[in-house]
Coordinates of C-alpha atoms in Angstrom, one line a residue:
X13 CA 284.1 144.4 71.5
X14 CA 286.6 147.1 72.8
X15 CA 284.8 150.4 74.1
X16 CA 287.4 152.7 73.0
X17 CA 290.1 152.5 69.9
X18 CA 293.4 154.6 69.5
X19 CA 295.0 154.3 65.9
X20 CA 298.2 155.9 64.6
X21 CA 300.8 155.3 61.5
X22 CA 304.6 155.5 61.2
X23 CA 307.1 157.2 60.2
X24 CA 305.9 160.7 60.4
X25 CA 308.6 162.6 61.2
X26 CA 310.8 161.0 58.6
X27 CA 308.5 160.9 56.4
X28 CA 308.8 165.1 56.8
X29 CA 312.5 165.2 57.5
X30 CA 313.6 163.6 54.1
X31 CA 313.0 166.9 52.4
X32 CA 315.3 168.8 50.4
X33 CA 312.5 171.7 49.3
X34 CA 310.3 173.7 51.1
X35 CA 307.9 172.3 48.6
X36 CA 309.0 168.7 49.9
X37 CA 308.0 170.0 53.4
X38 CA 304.8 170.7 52.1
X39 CA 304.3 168.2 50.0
X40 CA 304.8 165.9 53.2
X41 CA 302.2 167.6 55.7
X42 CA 299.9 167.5 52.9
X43 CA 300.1 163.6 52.1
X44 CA 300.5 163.0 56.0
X45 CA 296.9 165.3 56.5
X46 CA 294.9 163.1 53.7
X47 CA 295.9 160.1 55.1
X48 CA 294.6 161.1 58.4
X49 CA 291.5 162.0 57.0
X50 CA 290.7 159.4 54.9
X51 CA 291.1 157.3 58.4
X52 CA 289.4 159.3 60.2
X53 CA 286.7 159.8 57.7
X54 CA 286.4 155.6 57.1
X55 CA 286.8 155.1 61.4
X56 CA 283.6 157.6 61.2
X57 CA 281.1 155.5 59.4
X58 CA 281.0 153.1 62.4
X59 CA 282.4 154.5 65.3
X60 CA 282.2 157.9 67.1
X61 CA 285.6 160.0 67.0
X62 CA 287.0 161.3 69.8
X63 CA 289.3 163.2 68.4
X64 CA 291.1 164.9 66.2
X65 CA 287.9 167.0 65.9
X66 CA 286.7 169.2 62.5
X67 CA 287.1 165.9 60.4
X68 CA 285.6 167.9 57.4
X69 CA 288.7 170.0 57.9
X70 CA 291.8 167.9 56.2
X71 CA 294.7 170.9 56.9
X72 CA 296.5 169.9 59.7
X73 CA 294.5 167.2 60.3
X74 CA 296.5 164.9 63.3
X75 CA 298.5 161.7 62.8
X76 CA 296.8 159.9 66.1
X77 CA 292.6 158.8 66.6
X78 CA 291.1 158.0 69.7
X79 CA 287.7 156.4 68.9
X80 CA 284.3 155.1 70.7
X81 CA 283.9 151.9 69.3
X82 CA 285.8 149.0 66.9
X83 CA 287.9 149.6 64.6
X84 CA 289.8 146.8 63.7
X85 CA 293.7 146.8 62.4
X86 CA 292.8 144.9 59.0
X87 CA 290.3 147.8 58.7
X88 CA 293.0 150.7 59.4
X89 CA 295.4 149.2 57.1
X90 CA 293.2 148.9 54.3
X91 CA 291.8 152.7 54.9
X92 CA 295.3 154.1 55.0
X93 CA 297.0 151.9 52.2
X94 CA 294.4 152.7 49.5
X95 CA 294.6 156.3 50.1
X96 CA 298.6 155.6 49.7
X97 CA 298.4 154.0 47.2
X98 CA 296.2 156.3 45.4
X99 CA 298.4 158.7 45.8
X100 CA 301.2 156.7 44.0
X101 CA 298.8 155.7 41.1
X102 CA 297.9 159.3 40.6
X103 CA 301.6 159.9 40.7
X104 CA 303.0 157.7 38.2
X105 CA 300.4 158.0 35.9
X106 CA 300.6 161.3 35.7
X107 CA 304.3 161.0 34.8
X108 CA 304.0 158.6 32.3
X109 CA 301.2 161.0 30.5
X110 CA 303.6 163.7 30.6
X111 CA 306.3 161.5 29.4
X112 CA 304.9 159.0 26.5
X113 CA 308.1 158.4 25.2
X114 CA 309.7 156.8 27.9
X115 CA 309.7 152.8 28.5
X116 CA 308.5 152.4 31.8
X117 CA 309.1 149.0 33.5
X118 CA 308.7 150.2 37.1
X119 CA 305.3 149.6 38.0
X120 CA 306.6 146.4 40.5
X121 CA 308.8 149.3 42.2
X122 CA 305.9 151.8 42.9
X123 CA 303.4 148.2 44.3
X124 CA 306.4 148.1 46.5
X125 CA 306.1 151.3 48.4
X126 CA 302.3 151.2 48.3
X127 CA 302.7 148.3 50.7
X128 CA 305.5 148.5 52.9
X129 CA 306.0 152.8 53.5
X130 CA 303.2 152.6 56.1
X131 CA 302.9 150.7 59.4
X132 CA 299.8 151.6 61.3
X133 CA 299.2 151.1 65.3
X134 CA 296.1 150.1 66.6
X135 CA 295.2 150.1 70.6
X136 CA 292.0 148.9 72.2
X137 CA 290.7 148.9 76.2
X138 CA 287.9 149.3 77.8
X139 CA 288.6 153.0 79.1
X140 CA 290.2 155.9 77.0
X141 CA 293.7 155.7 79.3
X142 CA 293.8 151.5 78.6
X143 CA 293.2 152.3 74.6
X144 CA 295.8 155.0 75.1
X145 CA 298.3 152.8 77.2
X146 CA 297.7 149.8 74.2
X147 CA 298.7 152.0 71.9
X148 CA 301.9 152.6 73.3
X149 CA 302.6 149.2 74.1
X150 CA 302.2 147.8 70.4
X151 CA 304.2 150.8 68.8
X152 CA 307.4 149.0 70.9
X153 CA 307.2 146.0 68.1
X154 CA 307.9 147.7 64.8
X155 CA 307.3 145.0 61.7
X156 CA 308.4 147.6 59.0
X157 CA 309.7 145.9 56.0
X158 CA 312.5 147.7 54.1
X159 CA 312.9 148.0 50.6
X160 CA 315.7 146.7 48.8
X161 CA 317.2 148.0 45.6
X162 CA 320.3 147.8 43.7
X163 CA 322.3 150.1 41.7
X164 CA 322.5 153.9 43.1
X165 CA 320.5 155.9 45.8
X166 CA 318.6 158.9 46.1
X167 CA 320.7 162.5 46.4
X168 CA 318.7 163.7 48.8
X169 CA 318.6 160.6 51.4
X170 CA 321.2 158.1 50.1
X171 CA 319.1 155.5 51.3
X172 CA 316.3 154.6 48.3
X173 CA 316.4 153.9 45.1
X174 CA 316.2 156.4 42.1
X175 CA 312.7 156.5 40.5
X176 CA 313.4 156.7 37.0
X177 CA 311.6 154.4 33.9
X178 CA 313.9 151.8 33.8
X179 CA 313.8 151.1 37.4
X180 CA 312.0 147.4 37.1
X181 CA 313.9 146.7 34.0
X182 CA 316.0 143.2 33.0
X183 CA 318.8 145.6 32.1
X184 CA 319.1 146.2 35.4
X185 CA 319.9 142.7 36.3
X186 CA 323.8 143.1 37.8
X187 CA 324.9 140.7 34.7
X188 CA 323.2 142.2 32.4
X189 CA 323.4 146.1 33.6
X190 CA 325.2 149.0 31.6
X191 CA 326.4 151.6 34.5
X192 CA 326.9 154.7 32.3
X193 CA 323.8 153.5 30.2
X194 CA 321.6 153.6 33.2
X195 CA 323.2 157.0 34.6
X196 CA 322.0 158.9 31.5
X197 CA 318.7 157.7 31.2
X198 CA 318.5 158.7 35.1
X199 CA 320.1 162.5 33.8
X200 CA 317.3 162.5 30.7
X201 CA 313.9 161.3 32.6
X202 CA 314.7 164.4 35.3
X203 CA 315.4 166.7 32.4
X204 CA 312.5 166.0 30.7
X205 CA 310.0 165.9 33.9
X206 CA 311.6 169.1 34.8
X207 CA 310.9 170.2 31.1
X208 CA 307.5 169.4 31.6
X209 CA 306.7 170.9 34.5
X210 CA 308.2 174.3 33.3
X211 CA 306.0 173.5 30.0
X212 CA 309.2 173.3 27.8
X213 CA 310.1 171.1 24.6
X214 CA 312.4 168.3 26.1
X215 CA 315.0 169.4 24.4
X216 CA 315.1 172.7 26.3
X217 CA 317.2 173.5 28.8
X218 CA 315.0 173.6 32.5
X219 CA 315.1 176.3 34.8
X220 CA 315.3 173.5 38.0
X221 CA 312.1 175.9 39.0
X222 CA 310.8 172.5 40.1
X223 CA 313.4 169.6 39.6
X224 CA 317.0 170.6 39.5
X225 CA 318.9 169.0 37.5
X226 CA 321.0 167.3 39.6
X227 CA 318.4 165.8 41.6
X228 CA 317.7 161.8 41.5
X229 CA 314.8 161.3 44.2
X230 CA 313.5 158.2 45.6
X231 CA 309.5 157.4 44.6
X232 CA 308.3 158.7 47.6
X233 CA 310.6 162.2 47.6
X234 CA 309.6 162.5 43.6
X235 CA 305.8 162.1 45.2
X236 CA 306.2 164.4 47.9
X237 CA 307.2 167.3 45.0
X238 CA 304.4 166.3 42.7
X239 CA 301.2 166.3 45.2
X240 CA 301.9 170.4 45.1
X241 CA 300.8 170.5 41.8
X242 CA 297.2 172.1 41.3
X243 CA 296.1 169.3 39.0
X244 CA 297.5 166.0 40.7
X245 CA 295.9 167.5 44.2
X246 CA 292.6 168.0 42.4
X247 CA 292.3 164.4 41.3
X248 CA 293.1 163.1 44.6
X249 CA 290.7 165.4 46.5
X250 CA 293.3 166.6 48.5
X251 CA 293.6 170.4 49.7
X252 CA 295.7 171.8 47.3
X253 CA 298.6 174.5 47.9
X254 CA 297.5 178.0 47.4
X255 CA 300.5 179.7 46.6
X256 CA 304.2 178.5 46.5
X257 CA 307.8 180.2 46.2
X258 CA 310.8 178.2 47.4
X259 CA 312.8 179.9 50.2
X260 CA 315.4 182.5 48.4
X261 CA 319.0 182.1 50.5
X262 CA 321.2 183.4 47.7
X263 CA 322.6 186.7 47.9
X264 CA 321.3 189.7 48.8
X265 CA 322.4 192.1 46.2
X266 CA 324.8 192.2 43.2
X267 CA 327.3 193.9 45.2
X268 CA 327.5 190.9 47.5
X269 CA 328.7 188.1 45.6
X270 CA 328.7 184.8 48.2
X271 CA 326.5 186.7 50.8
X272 CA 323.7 184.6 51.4
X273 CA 320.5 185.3 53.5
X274 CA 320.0 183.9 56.9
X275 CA 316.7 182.4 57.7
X276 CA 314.6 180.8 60.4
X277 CA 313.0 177.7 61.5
X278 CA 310.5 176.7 64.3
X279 CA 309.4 173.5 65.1
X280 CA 307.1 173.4 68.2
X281 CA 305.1 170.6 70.0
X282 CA 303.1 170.6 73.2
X283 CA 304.2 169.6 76.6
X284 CA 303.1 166.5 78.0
X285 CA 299.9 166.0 75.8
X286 CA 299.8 162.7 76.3
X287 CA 299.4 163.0 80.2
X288 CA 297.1 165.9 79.6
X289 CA 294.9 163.7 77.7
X290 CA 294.6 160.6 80.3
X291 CA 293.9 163.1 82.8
X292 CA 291.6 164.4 80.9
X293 CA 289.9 160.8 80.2
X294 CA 289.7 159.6 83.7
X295 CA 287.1 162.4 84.3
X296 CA 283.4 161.6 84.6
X297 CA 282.7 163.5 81.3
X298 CA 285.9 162.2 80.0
X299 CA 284.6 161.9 76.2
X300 CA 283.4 165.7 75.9
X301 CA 286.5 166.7 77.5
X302 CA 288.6 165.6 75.4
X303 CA 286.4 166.4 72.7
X304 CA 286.7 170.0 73.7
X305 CA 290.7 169.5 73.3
X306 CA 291.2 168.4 70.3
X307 CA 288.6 171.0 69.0
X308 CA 290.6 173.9 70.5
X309 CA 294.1 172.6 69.2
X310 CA 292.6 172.3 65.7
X311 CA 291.4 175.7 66.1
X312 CA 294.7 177.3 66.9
X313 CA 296.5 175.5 64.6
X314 CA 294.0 176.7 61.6
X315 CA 294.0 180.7 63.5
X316 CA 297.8 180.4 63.5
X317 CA 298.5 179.2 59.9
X318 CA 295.8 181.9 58.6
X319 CA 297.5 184.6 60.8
X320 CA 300.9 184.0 60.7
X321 CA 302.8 187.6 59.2
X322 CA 303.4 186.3 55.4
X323 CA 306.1 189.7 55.0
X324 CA 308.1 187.4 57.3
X325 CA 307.5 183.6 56.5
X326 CA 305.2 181.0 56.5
X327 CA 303.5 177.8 58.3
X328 CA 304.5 174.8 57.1
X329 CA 302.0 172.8 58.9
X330 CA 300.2 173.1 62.1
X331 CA 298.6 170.2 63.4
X332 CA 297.0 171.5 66.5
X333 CA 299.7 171.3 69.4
X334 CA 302.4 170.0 66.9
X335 CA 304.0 172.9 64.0
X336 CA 306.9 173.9 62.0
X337 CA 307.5 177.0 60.2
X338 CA 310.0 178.8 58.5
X339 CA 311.2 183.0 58.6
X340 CA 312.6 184.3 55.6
X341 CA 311.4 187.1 52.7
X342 CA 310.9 186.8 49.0
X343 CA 313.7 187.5 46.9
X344 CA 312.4 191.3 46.0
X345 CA 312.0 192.2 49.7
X346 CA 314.7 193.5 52.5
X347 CA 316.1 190.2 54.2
X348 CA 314.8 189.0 57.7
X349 CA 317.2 190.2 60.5
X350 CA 318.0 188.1 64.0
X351 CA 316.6 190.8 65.5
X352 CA 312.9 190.8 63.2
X353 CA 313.2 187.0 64.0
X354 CA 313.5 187.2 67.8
X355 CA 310.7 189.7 67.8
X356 CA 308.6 187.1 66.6
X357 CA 309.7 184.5 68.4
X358 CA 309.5 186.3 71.8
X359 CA 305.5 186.5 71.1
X360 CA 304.9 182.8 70.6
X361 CA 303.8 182.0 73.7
X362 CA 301.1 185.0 74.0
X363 CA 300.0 183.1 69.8
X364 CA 300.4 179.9 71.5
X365 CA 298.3 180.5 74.9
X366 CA 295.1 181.2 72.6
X367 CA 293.8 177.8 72.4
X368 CA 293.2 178.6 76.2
X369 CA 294.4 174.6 77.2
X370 CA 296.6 174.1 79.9
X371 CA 299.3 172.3 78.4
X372 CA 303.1 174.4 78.5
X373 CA 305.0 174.8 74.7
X374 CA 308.5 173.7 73.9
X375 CA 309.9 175.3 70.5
X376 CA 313.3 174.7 69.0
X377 CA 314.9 177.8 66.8
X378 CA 317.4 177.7 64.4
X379 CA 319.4 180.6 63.1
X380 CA 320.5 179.0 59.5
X381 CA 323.3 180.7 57.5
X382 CA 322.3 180.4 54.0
X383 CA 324.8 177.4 52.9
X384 CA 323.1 175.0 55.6
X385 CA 321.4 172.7 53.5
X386 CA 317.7 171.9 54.5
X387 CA 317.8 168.5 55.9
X388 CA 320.5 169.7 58.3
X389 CA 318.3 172.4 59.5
X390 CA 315.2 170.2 60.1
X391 CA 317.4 168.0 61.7
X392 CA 319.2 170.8 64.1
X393 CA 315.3 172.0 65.0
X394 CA 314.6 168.5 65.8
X395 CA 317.1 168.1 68.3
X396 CA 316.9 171.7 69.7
X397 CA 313.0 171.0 70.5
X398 CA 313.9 167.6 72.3
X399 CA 316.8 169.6 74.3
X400 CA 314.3 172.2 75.2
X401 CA 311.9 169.2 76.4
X402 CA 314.9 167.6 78.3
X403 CA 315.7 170.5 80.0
X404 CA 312.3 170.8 81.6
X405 CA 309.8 172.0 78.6
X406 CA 308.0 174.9 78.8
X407 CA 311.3 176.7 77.5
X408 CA 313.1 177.5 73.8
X409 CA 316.2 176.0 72.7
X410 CA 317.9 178.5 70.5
X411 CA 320.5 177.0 68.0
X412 CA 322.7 179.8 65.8
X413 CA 324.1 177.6 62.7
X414 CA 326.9 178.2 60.5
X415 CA 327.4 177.9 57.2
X416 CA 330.8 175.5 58.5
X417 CA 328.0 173.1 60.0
X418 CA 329.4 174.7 64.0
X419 CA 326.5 175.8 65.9
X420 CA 325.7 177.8 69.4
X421 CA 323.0 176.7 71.2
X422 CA 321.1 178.4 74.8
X423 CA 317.9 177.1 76.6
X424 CA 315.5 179.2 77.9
X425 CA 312.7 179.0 79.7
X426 CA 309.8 181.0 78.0
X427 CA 309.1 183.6 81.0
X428 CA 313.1 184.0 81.2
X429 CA 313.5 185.3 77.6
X430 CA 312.9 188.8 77.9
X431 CA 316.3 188.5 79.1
X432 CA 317.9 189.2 76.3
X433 CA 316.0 192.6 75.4
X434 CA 317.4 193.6 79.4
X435 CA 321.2 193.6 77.7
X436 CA 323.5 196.6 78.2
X437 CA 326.9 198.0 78.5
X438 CA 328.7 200.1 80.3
X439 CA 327.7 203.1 78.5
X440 CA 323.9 201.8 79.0
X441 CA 323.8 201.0 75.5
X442 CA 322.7 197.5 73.8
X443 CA 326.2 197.0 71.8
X444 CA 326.1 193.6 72.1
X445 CA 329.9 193.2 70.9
X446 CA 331.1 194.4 74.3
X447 CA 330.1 192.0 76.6
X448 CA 331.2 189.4 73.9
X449 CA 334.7 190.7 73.4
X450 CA 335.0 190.8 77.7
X451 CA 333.8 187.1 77.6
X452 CA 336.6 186.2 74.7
X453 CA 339.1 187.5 76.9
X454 CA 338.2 186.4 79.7
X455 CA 337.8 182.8 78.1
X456 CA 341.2 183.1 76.9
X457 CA 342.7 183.8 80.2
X458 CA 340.7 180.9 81.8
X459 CA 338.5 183.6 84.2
X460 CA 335.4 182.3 82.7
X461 CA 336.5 178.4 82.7
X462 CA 333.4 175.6 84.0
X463 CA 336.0 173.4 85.0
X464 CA 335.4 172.2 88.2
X465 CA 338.9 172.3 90.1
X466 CA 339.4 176.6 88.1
X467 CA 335.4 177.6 87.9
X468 CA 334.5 180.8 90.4
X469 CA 330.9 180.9 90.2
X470 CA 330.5 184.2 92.2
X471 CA 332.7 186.1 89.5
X472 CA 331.1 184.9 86.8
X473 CA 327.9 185.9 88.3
X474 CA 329.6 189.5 89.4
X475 CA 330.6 189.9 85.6
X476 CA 326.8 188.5 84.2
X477 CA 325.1 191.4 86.7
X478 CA 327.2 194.1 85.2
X479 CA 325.8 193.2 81.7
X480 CA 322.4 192.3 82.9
X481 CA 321.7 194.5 85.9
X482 CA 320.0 192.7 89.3
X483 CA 319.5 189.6 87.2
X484 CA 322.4 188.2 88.8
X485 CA 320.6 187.3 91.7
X486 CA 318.2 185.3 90.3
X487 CA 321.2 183.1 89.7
X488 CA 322.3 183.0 93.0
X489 CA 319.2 181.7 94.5
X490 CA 319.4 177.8 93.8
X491 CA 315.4 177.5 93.7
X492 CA 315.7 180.4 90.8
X493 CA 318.6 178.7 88.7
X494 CA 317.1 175.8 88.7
X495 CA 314.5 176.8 87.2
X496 CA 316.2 179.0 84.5
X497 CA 319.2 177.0 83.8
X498 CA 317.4 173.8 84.3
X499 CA 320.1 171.5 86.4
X500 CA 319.0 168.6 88.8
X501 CA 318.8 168.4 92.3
X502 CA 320.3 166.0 92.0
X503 CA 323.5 167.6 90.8
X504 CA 326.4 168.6 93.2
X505 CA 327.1 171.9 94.1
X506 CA 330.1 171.6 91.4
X507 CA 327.6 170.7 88.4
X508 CA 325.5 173.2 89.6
X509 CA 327.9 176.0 89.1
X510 CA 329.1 174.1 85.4
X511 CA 325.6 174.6 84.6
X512 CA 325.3 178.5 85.6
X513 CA 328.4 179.2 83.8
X514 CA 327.7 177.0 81.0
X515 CA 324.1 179.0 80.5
X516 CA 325.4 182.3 80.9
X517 CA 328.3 181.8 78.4
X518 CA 325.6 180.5 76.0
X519 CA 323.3 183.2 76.5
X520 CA 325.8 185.7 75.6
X521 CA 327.1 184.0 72.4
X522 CA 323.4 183.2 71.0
X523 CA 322.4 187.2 72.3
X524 CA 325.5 188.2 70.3
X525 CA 324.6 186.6 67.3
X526 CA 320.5 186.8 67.4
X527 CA 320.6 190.6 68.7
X528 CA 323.5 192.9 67.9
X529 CA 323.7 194.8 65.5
X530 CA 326.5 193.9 63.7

């Protein structure tokens, strides 16, 4: 028998990331918390958990167990697949309540994704680190299973089928199928769920409060949207949302038609936790230690979803050293600036140094004109956070999007931020449209150019202190830029200077855009 287990389940992240909604985002950390729980709950009866800590606690609850004690695969599988497929039952029954009028051959469809969304990870050693290092090993051989299907895909993914009644039918045998047949009947089930939901007669015409019309989900995206219903969450015993309004991105007044508002996203994860954690294991009260950790993170992830300012946003989810969240105000309310955002964001690191555990942050921002549609945006935040890691964590990336799709993007380390606040011009004022009209020009005459054989690192330095007084300096000094720009030492002196150029002409671009007051 192994002293220690470490268990996990995939895919989380694209499990979150196929979201169109914000109710879909939800809807995703609250499926992904119940399954943890009811594994952690099950691994409980017979083991002693490690971590995550506060099992009783299901918000947030982590994706990843570390265990004293057996817990075998088939056991893990059969935890997490029943809750799953709970879920599902609970789901489609629910629907076909709703909707007793419909024919509903799709039951084979919905056994389908029960068994093959989920694949679960199970590591086992003798020490925490050789449980840990299993772990990783085994998540190297994926044996996920996909799911075919014929006929269209989802709008939101374009890679699953559309749920609708007649999914499982013989009509939809390709000799036997009817294309414009099956297209209505895909039109009329969402009509009629949306109907439903919005407590209409089907023959009304819906809102889209909760479906729009359009729409044609997948099972699992049409699952994601109905756990968030009061009811459905009740009879699965899982936390239920407290109180809901979709992101409003449409204009701000009737005087500006096509203006939409800009919001903001954060996703944040913890640098190096896994390190942290063997370190941590290796001591001679490894257990309690690590214990301790998981304890705090689940704390500050609960303090920083209760706290967080609802008059600017919300949490998404916060699962101890791993969160997402979104900045924006209700439709009645002034829009969010870039400047109200950056105030925030520039106290995340005091929020985030509360769970008092020496592990650094890495967040990724986005800066979303109202047109960038949702699954772009998580995807932008995903990249920006792994850019900040790459460029030596403990820093931000900062990512402006347009509604065009373009983006600006800067990387700073946390201390370095301030930066940005230390902005002015020549008259000593913060118009931030001065130093950005000097750098167009000087762009345009090629002054301000990274390439290597036309790049003069001292003037572009000269022109950065003017802007930014003595912070120039801090740039000259390689030990300094290294650490702020975040090049290599093993870069030549040429990429070196790339780099410092590269990160000041950044910086002013993002600064422009996140802090003037145009």
């Amino acid at each position: 028998m192994s002293k220690y287990t470490a268990i996990t389940f995939a895919p989380v992240q694209g499990f979150i990331e196929k979201s169109r909604k914000l109710r879909d985002l939800y809807g995703a950390s609250l499926i992904l918390s119940y399954l943890s729980q009811r594994l952690v709950l099950e691994a409980a009866k017979t083991t002693t958990v490690i971590s995550p800590a506060s099992i009783s606690l299901q918000k947030g609850m982590p994706n990843r167990l570390l265990l004293q004690g057996e817990f075998s695969q088939h056991q893990a599988e059969t935890t997490l697949l029943s809750a799953w497929k709970g879920i599902l039952q609970t789901s489609r029954v629910w629907i076909e309540k709703k909707l007793p009028n419909d024919t509903y051959h799709w039951e084979r469809e919905w056994t389908n994704w029960g068994n093959h969304t989920w694949e679960i990870f199970s590591g086992r050693g003798e020490s925490i680190s050789a449980a840990m290092d299993d772990l990783e090993t085994r998540k190297l051989s994926r044996g996920w299973t996909a799911i075919n299907w014929i006929g269209e895909s989802s709008s939101l993914t374009g890679t699953d089928g559309i749920a609708f009644p007649g999914l499982g039918g013989e009509e939809r045998n390709p000799r036997n199928r009817q294309w414009s047949v099956e297209k209505k009947d895909i039109k009329n089930f969402y009509k009629h769920l949306a109907c439903a939901l919005e407590n209409l007669p089907q023959e009304a015409e819906p809102e889209g409060k909760f479906f729009a019309l359009h729409e044609k989900l997948s099972i699992p995206e049409l699952v994601k949207r109905l756990v968030t219903l009061p009811e459905i969450a009740k009879d699965l015993g899982m936390d239920k949302l407290e109180s809901f309004s979709e992101i409003y991105r449409g204009p701000e007044t009737k005087n500006e038609e096509g203006k939409g508002r800009w919001t903001g996203w954060f996703m944040g994860d913890g640098d190096e936790v896994g390190k942290h954690l063997k370190k941590l294991a290796v001591l001679e009260n490894g257990d309690d230690e690590l214990k301790k950790f998981s304890q705090a993170m689940r704390n500050w992830g609960k303090d920083f979803n209760r706290d967080f300012p609802r008059e600017i946003g919300r949490i998404v989810y916060a699962g101890g050293d791993d969160f997402l969240g979104v900045i924006y105000s209700e439709k009645d309310r002034e829009p969010i600036t870039a400047k109200q955002a950056f105030a925030w964001l520039s106290k995340l690191p005091q929020e985030w140094q509360k769970h008092d555990q020496k592990i650094g942050l890495s967040v990724g921002f986005v800066w979303a004109g109202s047109s960038v549609p949702q699954r772009d945006i998580l995807k932008h935040c995903r990249e920006a956070e792994k850019l900040a890691k790459a460029s030596g964590r403990g820093r931000i990336t900062i990512r402006i999007v347009f509604n065009s799709g373009q983006y600006v993007q800067w990387t700073c380390p946390w201390d370095y931020l301030d930066i940005l606040n230390k902005y002015q011009d020549r008259e000593h004022q913060a118009n931030w449209s001065h130093v950005y009209q000097d750098l167009a020009q000087l762009q345009a005459r090629r002054a301000f150019n990274s390439d290597k054989k036309t790049f003069d690192e001292k003037f572009v330095i000269q022109f950065f202190d003017i802007y930014f007084p003595g912070e120039g300096k801090e740039l000259q000094n390689d030990e300094n830029a290294k650490r702020i720009v975040g090049f290599s030492d093993e870069d030549d002196i040429f990429d070196k200077s790339k780099a410092k150029i590269e990160w000041i002409n950044n910086l002013i671009k993002v600064g422009w855009h996140l802090c003037s007051n145009t």
